[in-house]
Short mmCIF file of C-alpha atoms and ligand atoms in Angstrom, two decimals:
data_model
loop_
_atom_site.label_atom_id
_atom_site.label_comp_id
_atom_site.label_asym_id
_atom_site.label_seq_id
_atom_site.Cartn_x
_atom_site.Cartn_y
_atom_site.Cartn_z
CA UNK A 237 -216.47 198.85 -11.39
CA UNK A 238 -215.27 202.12 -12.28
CA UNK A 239 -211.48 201.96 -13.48
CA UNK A 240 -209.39 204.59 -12.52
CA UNK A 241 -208.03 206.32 -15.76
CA UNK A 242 -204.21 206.98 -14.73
CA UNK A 243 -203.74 202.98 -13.86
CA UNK A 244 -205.67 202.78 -17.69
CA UNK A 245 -203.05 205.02 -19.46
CA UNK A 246 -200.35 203.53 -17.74
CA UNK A 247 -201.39 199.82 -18.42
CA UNK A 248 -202.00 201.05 -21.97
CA UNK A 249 -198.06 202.38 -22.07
CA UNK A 250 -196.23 199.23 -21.02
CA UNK A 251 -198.65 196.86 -23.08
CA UNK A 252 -197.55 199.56 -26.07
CA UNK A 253 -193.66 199.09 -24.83
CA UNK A 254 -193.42 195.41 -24.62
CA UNK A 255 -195.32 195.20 -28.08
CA UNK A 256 -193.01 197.30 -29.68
CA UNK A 257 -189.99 195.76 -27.64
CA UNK A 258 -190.97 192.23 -29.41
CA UNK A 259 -192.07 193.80 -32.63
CA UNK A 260 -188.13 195.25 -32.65
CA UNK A 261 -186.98 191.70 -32.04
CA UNK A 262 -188.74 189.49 -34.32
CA UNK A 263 -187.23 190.17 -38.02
CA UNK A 264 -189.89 189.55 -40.95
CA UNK A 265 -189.47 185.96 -42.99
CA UNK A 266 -190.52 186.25 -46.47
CA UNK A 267 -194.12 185.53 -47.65
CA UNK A 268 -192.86 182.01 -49.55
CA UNK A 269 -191.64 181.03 -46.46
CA UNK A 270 -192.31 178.18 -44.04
CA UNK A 271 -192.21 181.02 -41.06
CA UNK A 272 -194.36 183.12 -42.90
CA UNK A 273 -197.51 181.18 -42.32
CA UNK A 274 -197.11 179.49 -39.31
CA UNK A 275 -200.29 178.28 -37.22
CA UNK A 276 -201.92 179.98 -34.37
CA UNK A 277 -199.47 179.37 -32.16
CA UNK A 278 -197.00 181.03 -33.91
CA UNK A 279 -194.82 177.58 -34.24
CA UNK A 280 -193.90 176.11 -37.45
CA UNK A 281 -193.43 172.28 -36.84
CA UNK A 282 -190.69 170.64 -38.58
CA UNK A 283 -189.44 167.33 -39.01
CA UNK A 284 -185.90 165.66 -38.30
CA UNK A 285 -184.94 164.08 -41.65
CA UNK A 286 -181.49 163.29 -41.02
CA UNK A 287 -178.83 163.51 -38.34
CA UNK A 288 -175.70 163.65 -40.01
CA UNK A 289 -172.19 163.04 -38.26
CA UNK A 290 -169.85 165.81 -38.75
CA UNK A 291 -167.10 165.28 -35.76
CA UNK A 292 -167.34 163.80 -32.61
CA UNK A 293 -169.72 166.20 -30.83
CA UNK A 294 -171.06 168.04 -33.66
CA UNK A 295 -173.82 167.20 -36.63
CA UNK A 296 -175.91 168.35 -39.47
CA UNK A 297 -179.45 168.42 -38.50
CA UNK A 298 -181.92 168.32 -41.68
CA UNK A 299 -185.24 169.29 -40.89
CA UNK A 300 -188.19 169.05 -43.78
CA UNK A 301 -190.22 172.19 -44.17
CA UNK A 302 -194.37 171.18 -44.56
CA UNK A 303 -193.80 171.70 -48.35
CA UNK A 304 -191.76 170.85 -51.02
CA UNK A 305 -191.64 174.08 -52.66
CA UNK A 306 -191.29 176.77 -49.37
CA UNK A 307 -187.79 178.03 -48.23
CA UNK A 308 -187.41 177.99 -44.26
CA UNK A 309 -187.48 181.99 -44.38
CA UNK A 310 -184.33 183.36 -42.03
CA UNK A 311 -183.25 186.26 -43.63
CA UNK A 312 -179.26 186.10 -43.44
CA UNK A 313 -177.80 187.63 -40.26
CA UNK A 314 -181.27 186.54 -38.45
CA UNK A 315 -181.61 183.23 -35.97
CA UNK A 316 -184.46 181.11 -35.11
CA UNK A 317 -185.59 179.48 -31.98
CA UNK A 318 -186.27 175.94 -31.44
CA UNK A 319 -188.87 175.28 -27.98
CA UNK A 320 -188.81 171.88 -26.61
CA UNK A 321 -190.26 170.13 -23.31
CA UNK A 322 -187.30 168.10 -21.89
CA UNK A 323 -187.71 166.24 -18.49
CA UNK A 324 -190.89 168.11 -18.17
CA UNK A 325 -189.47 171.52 -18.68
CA UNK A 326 -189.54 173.94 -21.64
CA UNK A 327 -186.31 174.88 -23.45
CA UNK A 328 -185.64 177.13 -26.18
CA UNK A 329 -182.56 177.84 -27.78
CA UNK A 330 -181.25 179.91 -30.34
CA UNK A 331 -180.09 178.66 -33.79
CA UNK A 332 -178.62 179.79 -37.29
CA UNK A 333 -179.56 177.77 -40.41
CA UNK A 334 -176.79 176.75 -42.11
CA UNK A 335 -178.01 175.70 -45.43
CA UNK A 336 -178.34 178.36 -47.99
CA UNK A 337 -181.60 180.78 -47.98
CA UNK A 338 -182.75 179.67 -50.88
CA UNK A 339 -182.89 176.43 -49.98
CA UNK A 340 -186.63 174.52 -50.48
CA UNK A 341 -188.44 172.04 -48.91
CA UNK A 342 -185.39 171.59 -46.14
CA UNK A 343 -183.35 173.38 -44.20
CA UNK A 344 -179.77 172.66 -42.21
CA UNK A 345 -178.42 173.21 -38.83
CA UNK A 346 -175.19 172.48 -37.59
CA UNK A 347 -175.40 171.87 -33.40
CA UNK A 348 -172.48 170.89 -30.97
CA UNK A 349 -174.00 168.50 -28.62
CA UNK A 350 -172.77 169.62 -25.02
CA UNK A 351 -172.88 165.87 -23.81
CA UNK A 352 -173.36 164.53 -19.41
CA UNK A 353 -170.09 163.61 -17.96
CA UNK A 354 -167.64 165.43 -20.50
CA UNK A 355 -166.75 168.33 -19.05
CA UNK A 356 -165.60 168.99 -15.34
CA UNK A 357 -167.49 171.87 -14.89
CA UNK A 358 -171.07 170.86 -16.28
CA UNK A 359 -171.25 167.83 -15.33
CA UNK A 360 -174.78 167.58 -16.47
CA UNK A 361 -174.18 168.48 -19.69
CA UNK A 362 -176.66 170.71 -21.93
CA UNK A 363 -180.03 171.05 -21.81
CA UNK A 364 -181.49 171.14 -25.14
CA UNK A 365 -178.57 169.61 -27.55
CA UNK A 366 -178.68 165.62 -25.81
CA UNK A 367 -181.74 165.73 -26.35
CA UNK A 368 -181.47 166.89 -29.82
CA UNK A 369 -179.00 164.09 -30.06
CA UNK A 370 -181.10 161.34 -29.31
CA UNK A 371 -184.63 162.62 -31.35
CA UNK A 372 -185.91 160.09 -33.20
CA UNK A 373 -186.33 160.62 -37.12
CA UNK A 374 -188.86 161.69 -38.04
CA UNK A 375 -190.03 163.73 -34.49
CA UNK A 376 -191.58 166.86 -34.69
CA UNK A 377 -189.71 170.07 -33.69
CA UNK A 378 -191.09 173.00 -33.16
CA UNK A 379 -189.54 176.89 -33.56
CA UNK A 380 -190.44 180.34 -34.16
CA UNK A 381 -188.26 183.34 -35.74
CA UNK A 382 -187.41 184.52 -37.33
CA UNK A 383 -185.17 186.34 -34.95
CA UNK A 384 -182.65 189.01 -34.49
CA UNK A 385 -181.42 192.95 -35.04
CA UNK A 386 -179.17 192.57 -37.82
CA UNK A 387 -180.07 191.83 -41.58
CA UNK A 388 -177.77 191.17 -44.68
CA UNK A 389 -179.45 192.50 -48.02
CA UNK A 390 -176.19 191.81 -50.30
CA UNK A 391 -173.80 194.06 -51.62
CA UNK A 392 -172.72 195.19 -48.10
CA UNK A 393 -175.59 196.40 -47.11
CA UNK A 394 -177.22 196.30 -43.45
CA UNK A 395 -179.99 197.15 -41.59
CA UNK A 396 -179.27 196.83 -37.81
CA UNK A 397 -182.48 196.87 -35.52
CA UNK A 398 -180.63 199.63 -33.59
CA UNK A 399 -181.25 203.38 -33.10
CA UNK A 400 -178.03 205.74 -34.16
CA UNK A 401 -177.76 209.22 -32.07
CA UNK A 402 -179.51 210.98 -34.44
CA UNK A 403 -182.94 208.88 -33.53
CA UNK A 404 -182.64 206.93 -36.70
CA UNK A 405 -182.28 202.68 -37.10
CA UNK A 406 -179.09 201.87 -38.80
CA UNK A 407 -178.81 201.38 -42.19
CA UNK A 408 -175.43 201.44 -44.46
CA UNK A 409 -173.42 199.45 -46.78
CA UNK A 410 -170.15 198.62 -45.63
CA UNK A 411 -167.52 197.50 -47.69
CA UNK A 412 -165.80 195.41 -45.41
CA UNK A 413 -166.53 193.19 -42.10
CA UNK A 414 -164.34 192.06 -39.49
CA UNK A 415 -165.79 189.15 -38.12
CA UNK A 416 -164.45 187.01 -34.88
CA UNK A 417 -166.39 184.35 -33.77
CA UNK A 418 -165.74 181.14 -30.91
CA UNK A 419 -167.02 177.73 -31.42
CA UNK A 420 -170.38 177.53 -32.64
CA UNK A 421 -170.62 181.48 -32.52
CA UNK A 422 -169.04 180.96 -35.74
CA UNK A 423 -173.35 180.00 -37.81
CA UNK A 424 -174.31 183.82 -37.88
CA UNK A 425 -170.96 184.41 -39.87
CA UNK A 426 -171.07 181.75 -42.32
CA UNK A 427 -174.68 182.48 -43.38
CA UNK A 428 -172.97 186.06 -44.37
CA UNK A 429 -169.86 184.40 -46.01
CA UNK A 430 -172.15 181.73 -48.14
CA UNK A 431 -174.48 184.72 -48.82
CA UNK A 432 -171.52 186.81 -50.23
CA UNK A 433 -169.67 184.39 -51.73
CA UNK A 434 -172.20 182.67 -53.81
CA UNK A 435 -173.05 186.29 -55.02
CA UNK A 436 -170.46 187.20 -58.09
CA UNK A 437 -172.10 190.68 -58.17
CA UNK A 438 -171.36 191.62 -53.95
CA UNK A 439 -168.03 193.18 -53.78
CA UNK A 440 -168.06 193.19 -49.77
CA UNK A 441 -164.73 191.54 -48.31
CA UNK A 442 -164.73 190.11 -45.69
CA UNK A 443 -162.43 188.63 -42.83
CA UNK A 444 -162.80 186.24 -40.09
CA UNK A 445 -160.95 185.15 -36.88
CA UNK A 446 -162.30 182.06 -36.31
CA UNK A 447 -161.54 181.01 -32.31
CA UNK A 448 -161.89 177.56 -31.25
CA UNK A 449 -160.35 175.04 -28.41
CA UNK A 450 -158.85 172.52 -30.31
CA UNK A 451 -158.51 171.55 -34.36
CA UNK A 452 -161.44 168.98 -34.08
CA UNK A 453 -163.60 171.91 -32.93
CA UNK A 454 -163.57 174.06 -35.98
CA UNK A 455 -166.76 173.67 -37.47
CA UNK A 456 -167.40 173.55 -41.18
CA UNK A 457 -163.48 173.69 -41.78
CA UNK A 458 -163.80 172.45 -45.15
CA UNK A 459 -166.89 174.80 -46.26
CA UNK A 460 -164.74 177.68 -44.90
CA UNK A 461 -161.40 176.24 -46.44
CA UNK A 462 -163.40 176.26 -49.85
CA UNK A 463 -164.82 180.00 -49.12
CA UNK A 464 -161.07 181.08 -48.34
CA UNK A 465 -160.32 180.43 -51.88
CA UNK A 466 -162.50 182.82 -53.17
CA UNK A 467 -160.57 186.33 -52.60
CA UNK A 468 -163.28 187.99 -50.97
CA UNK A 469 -162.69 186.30 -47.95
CA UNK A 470 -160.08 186.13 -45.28
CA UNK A 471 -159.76 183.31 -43.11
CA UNK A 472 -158.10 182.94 -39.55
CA UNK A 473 -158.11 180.78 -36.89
CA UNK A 474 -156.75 180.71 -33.61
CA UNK A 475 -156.76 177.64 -31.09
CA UNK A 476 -156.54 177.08 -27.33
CA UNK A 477 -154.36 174.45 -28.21
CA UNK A 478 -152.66 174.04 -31.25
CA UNK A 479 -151.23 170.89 -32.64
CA UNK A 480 -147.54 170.68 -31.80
CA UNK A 481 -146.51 170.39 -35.25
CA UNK A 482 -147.59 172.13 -38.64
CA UNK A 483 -149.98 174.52 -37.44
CA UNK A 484 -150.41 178.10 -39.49
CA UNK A 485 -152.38 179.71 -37.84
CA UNK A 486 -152.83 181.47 -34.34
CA UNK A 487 -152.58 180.18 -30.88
CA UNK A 488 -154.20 181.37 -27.34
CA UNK A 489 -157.21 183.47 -26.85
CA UNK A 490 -157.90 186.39 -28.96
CA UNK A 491 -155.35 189.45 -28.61
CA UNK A 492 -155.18 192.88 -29.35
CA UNK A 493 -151.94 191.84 -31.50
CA UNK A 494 -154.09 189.31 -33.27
CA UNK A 495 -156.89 191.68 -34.41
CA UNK A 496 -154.02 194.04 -35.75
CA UNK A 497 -152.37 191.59 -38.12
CA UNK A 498 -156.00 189.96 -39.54
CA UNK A 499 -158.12 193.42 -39.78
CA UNK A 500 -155.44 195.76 -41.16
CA UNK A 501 -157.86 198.98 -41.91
CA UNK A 502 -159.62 201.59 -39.95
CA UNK A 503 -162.41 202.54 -41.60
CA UNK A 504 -166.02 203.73 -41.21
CA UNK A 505 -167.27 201.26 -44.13
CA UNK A 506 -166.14 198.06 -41.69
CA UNK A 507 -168.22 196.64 -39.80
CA UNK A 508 -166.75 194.78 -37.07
CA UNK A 509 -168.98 192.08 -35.48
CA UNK A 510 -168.54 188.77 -33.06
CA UNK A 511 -170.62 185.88 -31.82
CA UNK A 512 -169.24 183.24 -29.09
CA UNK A 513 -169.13 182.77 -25.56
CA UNK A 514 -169.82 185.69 -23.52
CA UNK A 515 -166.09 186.71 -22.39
CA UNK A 516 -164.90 186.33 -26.23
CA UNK A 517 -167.65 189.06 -27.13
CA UNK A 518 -167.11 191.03 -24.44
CA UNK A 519 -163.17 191.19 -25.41
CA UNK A 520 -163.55 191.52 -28.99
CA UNK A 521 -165.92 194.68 -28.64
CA UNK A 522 -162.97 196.39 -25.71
CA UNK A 523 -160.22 195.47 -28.54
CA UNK A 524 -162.55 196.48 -31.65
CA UNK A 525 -162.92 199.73 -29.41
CA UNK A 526 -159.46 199.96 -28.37
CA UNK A 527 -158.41 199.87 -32.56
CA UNK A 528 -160.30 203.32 -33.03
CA UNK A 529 -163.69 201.41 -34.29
CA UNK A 530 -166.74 203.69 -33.25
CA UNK A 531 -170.01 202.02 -31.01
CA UNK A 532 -171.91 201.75 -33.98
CA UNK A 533 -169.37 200.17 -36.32
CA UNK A 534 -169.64 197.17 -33.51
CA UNK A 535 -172.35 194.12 -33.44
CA UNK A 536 -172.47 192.06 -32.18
CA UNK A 537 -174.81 188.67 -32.67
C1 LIG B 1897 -177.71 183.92 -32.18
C2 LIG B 1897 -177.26 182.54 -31.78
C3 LIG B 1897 -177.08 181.56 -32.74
C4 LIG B 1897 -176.65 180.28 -32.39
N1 LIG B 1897 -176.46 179.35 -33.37
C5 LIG B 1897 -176.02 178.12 -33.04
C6 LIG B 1897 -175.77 177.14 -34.06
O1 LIG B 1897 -175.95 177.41 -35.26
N2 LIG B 1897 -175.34 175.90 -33.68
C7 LIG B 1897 -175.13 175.58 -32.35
O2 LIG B 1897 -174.73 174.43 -32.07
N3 LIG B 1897 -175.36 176.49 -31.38
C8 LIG B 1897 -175.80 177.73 -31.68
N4 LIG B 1897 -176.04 178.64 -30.68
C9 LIG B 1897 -175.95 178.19 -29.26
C10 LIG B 1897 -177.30 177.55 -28.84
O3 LIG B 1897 -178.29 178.55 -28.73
C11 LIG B 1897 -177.24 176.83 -27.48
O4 LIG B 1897 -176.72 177.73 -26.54
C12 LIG B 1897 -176.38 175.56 -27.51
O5 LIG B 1897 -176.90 174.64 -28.47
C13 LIG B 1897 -176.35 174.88 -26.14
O6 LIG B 1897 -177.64 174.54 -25.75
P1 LIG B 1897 -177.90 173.48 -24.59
O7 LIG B 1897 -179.31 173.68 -24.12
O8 LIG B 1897 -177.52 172.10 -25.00
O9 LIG B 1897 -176.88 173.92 -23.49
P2 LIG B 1897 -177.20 174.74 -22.16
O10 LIG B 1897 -178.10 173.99 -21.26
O11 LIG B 1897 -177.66 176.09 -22.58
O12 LIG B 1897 -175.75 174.76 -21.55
C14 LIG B 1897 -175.16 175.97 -21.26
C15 LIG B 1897 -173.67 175.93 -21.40
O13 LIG B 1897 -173.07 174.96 -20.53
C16 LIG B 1897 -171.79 174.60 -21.03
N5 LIG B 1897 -171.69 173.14 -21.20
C17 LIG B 1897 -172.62 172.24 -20.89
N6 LIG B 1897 -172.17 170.99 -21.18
C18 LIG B 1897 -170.94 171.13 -21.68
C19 LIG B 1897 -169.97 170.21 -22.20
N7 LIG B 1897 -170.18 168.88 -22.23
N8 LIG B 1897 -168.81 170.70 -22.66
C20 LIG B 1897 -168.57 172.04 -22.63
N9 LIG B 1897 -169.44 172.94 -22.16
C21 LIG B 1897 -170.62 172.50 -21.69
C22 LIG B 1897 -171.63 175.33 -22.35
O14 LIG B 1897 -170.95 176.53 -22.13
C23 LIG B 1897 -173.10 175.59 -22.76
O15 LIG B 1897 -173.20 176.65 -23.69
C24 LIG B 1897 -176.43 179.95 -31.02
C25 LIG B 1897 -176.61 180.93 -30.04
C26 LIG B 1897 -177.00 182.21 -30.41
C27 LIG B 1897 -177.16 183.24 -29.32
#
């Protein structure tokens, strides 16, 4: 059967664009990595070590690499995606280690289980993190990555998986980054603020405006606490509702007014950047905007 040659180019052109659409995604783990030899299916298959409790909804999963001596192999400002069949159906969901990158033989992810019955409006809870709740130790889990547009090399510098208007993909050290992230929106951040502030030698400061309901929410409070003392880093938080008494900080939703007194520059070497629920984004990019910050001083996770 003789195959016409226009439907050939044109089959050839959106094969070409989707490869290069999921080349752009994926970012490249390093060759000691767990992720950097994964099997033919492209999965690496870990195994739940430890569930630790952290508050009432939220833990510290520990998942053991294949060996000893590999790091997992998410490059800092990346994700990874964990694929599970629950009830039958296949979920994936997006994740942030939070142990450090240089950790070997384990790595460690702090989830908020979104529990049945809790909430009014989702009354069936979430998908993936119950079930995540209830895996046995010792199951095996199974993920690909890594994931994402935006890398941290240290010192500031960036490479964002993004083209600029003159063609080219971002790449520039900033000296700053504003940073406001909502509930568990907050992982992508902290792998940057471990990353900087374990390094003596990276100058970058950096400031955060950490949103979250209520005081139990904020995750890794002490870890950040700790961080704060370090003077390259700025911490803020702001609550839906604050406790009646004591409380330092911010309250309500993120405002124009709040971005003004935490991020007190205007500045081409910032970069301004948020992770969170959808309408938190969305706002922090219009107020971001709205300060004078340009498109590509923006990202957000
Ligand atoms: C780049 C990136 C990194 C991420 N990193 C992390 C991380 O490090 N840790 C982490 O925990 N999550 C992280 N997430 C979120 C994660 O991908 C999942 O969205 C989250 O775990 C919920 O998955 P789920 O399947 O249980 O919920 P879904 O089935 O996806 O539920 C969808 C939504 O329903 C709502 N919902 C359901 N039940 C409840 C409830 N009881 N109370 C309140 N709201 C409810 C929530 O808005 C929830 O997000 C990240 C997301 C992105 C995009």
């Amino acid at each position: 059967m003789a195959i016409n040659p226009g439907i050939l180019i044109a089959l050839t052109i959106v094969l070409a664009t989707i490869f290069l659409f999921l080349k752009k995604k994926k970012g490249t783990a390093p060759s000691n990595s767990a992720l950097g030899v994964v099997g033919p299916n492209g999965k690496l298959k870990v195994i739940l070590k430890e569930r630790q409790t952290l508050s009432h909804d939220t833990f510290n999963f520990v998942f053991k690499l294949p060996n000893e001596e590999q790091i997992f192999g998410v490059p800092v400002g990346n994700h990874y995606i964990i694929h599970a069949k629950v009830n039958g159906e296949d979920v994936s969901r997006k994740y942030t280690p939070t142990s450090v990158v240089n950790q070997k033989g384990t790595f460690e992810q702090v989830i908020k289980i979104y529990r049945p019955n809790v909430h009014p409006r989702f009354p069936e809870g979430g998908q993936l993190t119950p079930y995540l709740e209830k895996l046995p130790i010792g199951s095996e889990v199974e993920i690909t990555g890594p994931h994402g547009h935006l890398e941290y090399f240290g010192n500031g510098k960036c490479v964002i998986n993004r083209k600029l208007e003159n063609g080219k993909i971002q790449k520039k050290t900033f000296k700053k980054m504003y940073m406001v992230a909502g509930g568990t929106g907050l992982t992508p951040m902290y792998q940057i603020i471990q990353q900087v502030c374990n390094d003596p030698s990276d100058n970058t400061e950096l400031y955060l405006l950490y949103a979250n309901k209520s005081e139990e929410d904020i995750l890794l409070r002490k870890e950040l606490e700790e961080y704060a003392k370090d003077k390259r880093f700025k911490l803020f938080y702001t609550l839906d509702t604050p406790p009646q008494e004591g409380w330092k900080h911010f309250g309500g939703f993120v405002t124009a007014d709040m971005l003004k007194q935490c991020f007190p520059e205007r500045d081409d070497n910032i970069l301004c950047c948020s992770c969170g629920p959808v309408p938190m984004t969305n706002l922090a990019r219009k107020l971001f905007l709205e300060l004078g910050f340009k498109e590509e001083n923006y990202y957000k996770f």
